[in-house]
PDB file of C-alpha atoms and ligand atoms in Angstrom:
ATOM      1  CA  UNK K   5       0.000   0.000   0.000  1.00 74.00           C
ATOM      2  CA  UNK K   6       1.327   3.344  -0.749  1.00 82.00           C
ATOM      3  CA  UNK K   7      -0.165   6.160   0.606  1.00 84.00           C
ATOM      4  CA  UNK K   8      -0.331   9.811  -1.104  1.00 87.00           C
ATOM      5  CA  UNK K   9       1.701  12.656   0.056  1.00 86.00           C
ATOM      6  CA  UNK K  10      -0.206  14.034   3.386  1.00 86.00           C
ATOM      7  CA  UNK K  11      -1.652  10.759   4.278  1.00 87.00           C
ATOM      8  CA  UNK K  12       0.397  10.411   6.836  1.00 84.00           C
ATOM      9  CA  UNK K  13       0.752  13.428   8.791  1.00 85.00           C
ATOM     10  CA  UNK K  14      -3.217  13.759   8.834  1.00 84.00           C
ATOM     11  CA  UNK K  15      -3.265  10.033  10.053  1.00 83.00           C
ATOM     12  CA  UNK K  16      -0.618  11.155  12.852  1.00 80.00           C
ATOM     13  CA  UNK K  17      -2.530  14.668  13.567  1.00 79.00           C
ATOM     14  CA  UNK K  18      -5.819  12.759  13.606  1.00 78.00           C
ATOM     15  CA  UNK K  19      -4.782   9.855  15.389  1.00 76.00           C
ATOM     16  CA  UNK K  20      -6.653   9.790  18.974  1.00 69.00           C
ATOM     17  CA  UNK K  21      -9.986  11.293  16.670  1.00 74.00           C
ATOM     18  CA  UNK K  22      -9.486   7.852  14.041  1.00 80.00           C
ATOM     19  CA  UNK K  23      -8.518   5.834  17.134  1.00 75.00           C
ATOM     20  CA  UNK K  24     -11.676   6.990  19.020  1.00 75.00           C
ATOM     21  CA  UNK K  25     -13.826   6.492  15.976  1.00 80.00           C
ATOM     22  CA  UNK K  26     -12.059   3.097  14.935  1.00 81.00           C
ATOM     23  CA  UNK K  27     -12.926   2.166  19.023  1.00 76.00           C
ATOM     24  CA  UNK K  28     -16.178   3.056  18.625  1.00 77.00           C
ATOM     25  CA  UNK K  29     -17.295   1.637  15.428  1.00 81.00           C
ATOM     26  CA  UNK K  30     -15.680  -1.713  16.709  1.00 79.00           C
ATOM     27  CA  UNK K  31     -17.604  -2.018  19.715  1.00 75.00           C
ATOM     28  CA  UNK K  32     -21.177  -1.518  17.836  1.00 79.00           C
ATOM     29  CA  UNK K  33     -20.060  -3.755  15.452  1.00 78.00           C
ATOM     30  CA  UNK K  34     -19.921  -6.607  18.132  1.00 76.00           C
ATOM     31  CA  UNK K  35     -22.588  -5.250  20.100  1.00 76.00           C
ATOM     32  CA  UNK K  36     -24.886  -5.589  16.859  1.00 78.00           C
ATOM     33  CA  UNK K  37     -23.782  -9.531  15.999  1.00 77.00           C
ATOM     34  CA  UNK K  38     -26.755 -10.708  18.303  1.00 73.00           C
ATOM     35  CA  UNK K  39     -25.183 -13.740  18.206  1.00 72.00           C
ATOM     36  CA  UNK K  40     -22.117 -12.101  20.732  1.00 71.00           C
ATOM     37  CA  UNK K  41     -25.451 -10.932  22.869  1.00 69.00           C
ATOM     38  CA  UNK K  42     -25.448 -14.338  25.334  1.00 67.00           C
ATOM     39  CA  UNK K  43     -21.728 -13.793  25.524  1.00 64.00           C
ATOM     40  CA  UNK K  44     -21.817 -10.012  26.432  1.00 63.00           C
ATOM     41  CA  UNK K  45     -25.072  -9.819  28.467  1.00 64.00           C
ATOM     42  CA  UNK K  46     -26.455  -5.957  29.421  1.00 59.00           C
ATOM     43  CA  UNK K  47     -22.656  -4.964  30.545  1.00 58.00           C
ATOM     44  CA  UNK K  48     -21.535  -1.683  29.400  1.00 60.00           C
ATOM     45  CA  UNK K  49     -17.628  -2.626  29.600  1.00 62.00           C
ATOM     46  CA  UNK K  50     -17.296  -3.812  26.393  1.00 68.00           C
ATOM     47  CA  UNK K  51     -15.012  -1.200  25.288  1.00 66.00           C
ATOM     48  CA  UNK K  52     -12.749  -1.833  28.428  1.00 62.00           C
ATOM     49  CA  UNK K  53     -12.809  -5.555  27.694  1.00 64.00           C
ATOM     50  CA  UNK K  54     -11.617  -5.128  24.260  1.00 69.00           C
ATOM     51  CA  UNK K  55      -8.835  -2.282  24.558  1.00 67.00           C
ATOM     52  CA  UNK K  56      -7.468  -1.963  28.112  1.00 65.00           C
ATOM     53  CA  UNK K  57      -5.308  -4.210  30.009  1.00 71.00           C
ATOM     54  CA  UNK K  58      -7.514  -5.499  33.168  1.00 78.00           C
ATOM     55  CA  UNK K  59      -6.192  -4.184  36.272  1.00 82.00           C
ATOM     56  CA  UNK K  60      -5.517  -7.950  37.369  1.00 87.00           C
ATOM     57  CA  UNK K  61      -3.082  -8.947  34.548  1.00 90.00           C
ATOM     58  CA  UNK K  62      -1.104  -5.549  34.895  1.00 91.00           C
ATOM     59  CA  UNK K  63      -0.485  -6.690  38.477  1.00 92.00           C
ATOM     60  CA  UNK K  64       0.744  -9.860  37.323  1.00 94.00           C
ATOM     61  CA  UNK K  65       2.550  -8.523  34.380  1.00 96.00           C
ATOM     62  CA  UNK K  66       4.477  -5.732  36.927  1.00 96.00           C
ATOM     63  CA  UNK K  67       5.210  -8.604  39.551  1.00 96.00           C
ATOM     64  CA  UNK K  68       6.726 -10.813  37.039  1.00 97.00           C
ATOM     65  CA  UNK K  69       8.776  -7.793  35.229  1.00 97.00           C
ATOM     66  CA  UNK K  70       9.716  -7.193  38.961  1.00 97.00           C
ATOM     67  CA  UNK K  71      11.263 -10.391  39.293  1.00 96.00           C
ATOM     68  CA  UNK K  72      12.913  -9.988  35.544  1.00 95.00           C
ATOM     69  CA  UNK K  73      14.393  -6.976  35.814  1.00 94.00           C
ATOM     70  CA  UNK K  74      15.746  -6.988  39.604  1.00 96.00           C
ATOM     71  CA  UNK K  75      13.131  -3.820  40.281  1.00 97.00           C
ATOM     72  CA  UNK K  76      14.995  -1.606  38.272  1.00 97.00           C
ATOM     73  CA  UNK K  77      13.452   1.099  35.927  1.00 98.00           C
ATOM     74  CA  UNK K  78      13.619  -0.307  32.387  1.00 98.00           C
ATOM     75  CA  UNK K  79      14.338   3.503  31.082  1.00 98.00           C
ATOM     76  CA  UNK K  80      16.564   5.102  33.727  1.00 97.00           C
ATOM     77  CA  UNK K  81      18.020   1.750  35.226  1.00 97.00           C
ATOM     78  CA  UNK K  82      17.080   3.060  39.021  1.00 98.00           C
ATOM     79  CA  UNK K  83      15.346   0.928  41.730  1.00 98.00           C
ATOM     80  CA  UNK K  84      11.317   1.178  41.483  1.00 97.00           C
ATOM     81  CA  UNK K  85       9.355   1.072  44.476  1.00 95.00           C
ATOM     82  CA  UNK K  86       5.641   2.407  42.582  1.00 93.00           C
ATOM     83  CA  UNK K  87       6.510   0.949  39.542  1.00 94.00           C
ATOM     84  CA  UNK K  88       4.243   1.576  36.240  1.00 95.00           C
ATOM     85  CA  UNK K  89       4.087  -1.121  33.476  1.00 95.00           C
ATOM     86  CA  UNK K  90       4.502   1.028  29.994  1.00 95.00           C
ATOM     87  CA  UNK K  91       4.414   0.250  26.724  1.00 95.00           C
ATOM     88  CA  UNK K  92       7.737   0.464  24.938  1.00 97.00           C
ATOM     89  CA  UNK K  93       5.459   0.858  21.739  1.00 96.00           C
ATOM     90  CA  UNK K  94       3.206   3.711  22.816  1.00 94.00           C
ATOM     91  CA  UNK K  95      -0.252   2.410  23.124  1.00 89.00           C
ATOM     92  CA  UNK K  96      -2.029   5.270  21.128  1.00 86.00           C
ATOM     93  CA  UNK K  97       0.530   3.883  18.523  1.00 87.00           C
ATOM     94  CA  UNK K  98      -0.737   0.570  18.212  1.00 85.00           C
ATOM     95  CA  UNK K  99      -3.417  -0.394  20.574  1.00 80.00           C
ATOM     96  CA  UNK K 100      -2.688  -4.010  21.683  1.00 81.00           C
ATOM     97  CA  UNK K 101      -1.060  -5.574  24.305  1.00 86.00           C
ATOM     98  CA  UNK K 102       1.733  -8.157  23.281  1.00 91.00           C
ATOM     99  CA  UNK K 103       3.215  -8.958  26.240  1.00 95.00           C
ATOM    100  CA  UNK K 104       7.291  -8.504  25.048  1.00 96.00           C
ATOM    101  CA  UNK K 105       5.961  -4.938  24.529  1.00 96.00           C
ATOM    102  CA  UNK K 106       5.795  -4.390  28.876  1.00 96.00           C
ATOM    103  CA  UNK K 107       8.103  -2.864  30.490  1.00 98.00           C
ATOM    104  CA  UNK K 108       8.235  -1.577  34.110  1.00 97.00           C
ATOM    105  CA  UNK K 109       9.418   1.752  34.618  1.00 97.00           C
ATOM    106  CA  UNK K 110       9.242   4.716  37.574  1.00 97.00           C
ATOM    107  CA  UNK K 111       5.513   6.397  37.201  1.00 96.00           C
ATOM    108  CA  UNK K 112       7.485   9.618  36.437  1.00 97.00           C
ATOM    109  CA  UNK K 113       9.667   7.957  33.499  1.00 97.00           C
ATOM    110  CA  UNK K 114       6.326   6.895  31.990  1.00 96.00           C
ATOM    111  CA  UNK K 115       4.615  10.296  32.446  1.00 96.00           C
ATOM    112  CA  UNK K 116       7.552  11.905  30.691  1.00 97.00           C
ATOM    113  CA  UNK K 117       8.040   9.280  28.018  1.00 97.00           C
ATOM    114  CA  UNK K 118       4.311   9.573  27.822  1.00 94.00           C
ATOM    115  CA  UNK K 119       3.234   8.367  24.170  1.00 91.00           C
ATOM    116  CA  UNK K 120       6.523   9.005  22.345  1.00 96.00           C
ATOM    117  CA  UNK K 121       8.716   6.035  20.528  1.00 97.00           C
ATOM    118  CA  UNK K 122      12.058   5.541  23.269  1.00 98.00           C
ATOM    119  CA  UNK K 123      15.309   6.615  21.665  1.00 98.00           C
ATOM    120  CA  UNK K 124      18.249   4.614  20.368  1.00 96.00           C
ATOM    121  CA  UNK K 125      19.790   3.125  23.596  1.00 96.00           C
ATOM    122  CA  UNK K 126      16.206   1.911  25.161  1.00 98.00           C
ATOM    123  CA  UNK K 127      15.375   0.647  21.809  1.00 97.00           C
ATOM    124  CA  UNK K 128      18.853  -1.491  21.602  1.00 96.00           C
ATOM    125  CA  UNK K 129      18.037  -2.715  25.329  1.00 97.00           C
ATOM    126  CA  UNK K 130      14.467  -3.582  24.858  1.00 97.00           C
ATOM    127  CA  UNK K 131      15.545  -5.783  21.782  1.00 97.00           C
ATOM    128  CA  UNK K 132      17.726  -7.470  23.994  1.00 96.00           C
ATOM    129  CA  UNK K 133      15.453  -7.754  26.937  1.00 97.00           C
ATOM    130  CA  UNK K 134      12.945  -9.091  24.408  1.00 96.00           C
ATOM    131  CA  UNK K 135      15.665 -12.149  23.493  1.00 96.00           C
ATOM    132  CA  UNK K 136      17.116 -12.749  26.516  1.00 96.00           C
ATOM    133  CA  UNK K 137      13.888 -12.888  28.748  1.00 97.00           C
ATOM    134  CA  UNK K 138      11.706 -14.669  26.067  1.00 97.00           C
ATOM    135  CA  UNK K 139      10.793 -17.988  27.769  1.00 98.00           C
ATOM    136  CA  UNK K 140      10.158 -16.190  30.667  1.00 98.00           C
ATOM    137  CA  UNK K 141       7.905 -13.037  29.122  1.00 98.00           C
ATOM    138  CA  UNK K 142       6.172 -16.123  27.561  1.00 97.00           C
ATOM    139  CA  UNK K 143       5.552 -17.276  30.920  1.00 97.00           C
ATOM    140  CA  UNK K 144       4.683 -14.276  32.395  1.00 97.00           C
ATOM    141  CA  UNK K 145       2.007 -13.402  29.741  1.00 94.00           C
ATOM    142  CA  UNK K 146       0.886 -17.306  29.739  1.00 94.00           C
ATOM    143  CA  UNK K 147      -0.063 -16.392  33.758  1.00 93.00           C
ATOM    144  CA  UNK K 148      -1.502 -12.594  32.471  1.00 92.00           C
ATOM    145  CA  UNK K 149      -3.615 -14.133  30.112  1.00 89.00           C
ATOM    146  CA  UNK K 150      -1.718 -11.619  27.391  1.00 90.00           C
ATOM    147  CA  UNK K 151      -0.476 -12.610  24.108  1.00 90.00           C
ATOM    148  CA  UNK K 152       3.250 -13.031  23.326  1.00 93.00           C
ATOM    149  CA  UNK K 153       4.661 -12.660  20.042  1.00 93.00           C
ATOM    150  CA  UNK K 154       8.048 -11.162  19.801  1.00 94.00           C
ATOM    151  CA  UNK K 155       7.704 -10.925  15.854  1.00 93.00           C
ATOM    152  CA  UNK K 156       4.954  -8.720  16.058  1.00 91.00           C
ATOM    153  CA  UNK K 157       6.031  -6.489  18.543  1.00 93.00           C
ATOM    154  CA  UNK K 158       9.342  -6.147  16.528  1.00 94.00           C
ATOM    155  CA  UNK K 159       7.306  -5.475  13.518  1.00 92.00           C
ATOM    156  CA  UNK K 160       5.350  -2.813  15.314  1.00 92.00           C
ATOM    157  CA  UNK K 161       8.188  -1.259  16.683  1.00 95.00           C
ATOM    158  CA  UNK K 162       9.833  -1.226  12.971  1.00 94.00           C
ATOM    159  CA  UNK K 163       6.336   0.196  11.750  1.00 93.00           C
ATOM    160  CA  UNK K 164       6.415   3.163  14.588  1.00 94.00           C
ATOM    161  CA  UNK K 165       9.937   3.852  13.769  1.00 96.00           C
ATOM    162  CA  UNK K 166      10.192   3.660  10.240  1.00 95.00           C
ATOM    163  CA  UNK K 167       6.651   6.456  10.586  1.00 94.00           C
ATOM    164  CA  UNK K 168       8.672   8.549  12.930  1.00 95.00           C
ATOM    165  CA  UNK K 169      11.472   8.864  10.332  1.00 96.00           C
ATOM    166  CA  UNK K 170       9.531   9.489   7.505  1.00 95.00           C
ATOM    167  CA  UNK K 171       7.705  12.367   9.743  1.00 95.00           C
ATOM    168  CA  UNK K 172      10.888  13.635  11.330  1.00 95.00           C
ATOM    169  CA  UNK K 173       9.683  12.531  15.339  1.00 95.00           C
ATOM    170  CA  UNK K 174      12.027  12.845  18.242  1.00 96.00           C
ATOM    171  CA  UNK K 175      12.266  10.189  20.383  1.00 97.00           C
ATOM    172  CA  UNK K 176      12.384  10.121  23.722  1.00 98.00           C
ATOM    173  CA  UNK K 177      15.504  10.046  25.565  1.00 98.00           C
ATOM    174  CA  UNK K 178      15.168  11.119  29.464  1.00 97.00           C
ATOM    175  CA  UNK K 179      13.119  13.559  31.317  1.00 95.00           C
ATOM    176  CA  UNK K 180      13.285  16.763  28.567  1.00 94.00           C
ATOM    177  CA  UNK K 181      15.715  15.116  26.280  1.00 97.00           C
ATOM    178  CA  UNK K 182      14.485  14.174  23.113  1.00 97.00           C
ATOM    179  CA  UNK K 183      16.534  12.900  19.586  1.00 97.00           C
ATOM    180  CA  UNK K 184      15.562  12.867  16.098  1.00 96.00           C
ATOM    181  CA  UNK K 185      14.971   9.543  14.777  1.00 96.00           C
ATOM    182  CA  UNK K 186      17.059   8.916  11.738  1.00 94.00           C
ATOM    183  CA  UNK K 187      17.249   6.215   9.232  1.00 93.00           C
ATOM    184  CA  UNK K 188      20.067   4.458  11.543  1.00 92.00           C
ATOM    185  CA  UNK K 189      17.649   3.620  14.133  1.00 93.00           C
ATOM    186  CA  UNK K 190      15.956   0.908  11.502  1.00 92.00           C
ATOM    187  CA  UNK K 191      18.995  -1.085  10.876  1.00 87.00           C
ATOM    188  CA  UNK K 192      18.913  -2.593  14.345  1.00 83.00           C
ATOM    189  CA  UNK K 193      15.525  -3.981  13.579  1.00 84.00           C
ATOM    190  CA  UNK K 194      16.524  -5.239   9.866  1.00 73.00           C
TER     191      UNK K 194
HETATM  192 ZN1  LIG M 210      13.051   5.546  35.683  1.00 70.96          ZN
END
């Protein structure tokens, strides 16, 4: 698919309005199969169920990256007490949770970070936490009931990145510190 000039900076302008709408039209369109009906019931959640991470798994997913990563902050590398689970892929970005796509960080990392692509070095270390952990991601998102598929969240994270030079982003580095992405950041995920 190629997509004319303009596409893409209205689709990244736009994208919490296409998002929302996208949601939206989504959720009627299982609400209407009235075959889903016994299966739903009256509940109003359904938006919840399909598009956020359940309060219960994110416990489980923290504990586990806990465990993983020795309590340390994925981002700055200090100890966590409150820890956040982010994801490394911004969620407005691509709204589903593959588990190798968690990481725990401090709740003011995430804040700052807030839905901006991570620059070079987090993106190096989170394609090595993704190897080196993978049994045990597995196994954590086994016990979260989240998927795991470290192709697609490499994929994704080549998608976001590839975007974000084609659109000139900056990419989070620390608190205030943001880099350009440039064509070098895609050879890493070749
Ligand atoms: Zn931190």
């Amino acid at each position: 698919m190629v997509l004319l000039p303009g596409v893409t900076y209205c689709l990244r302008r736009f994208q919490p309005l296409v998002q929302q709408l996208a949601r939206h039209h989504w959720v009627s369109h299982v609400k209407r199969n009235r075959l889903n009906l016994p299966l739903l019931g009256e509940a109003d959640d359904l938006e919840s169920f399909l598009f956020e991470t359940p309060r219960q798994a994110l416990v489980l997913i923290g504990a586990g990256l806990r465990r993983l990563t020795d309590s340390r902050c994925f981002y700055c590398g200090l100890a966590v007490q409150d820890a956040d689970v982010d994801h490394f892929v911004p969620f407005s970005m691509y709204p589903r949770n593959l588990m190798h796509n968690f990481v725990l960080t401090h709740p003011s990392c995430n804040r700052s970070k807030s839905d901006t692509l991570a620059a070079r070095p987090h993106l190096d270390r989170w394609l090595e936490h993704m190897t080196r952990h993978d049994d045990a991601l597995r196994e954590i998102g086994e016990a979260a009931g989240r998927i795991s598929d470290p192709a697609s969240s490499r994929a994704v994270a080549r998608w976001g990145y590839a975007n974000a030079v084609t659109s000139g982003a900056q990419a989070w580095l620390r608190a205030g510190r943001y880099e350009p992405v440039d064509v070098n950041y895609l050879g890493c995920m070749a």
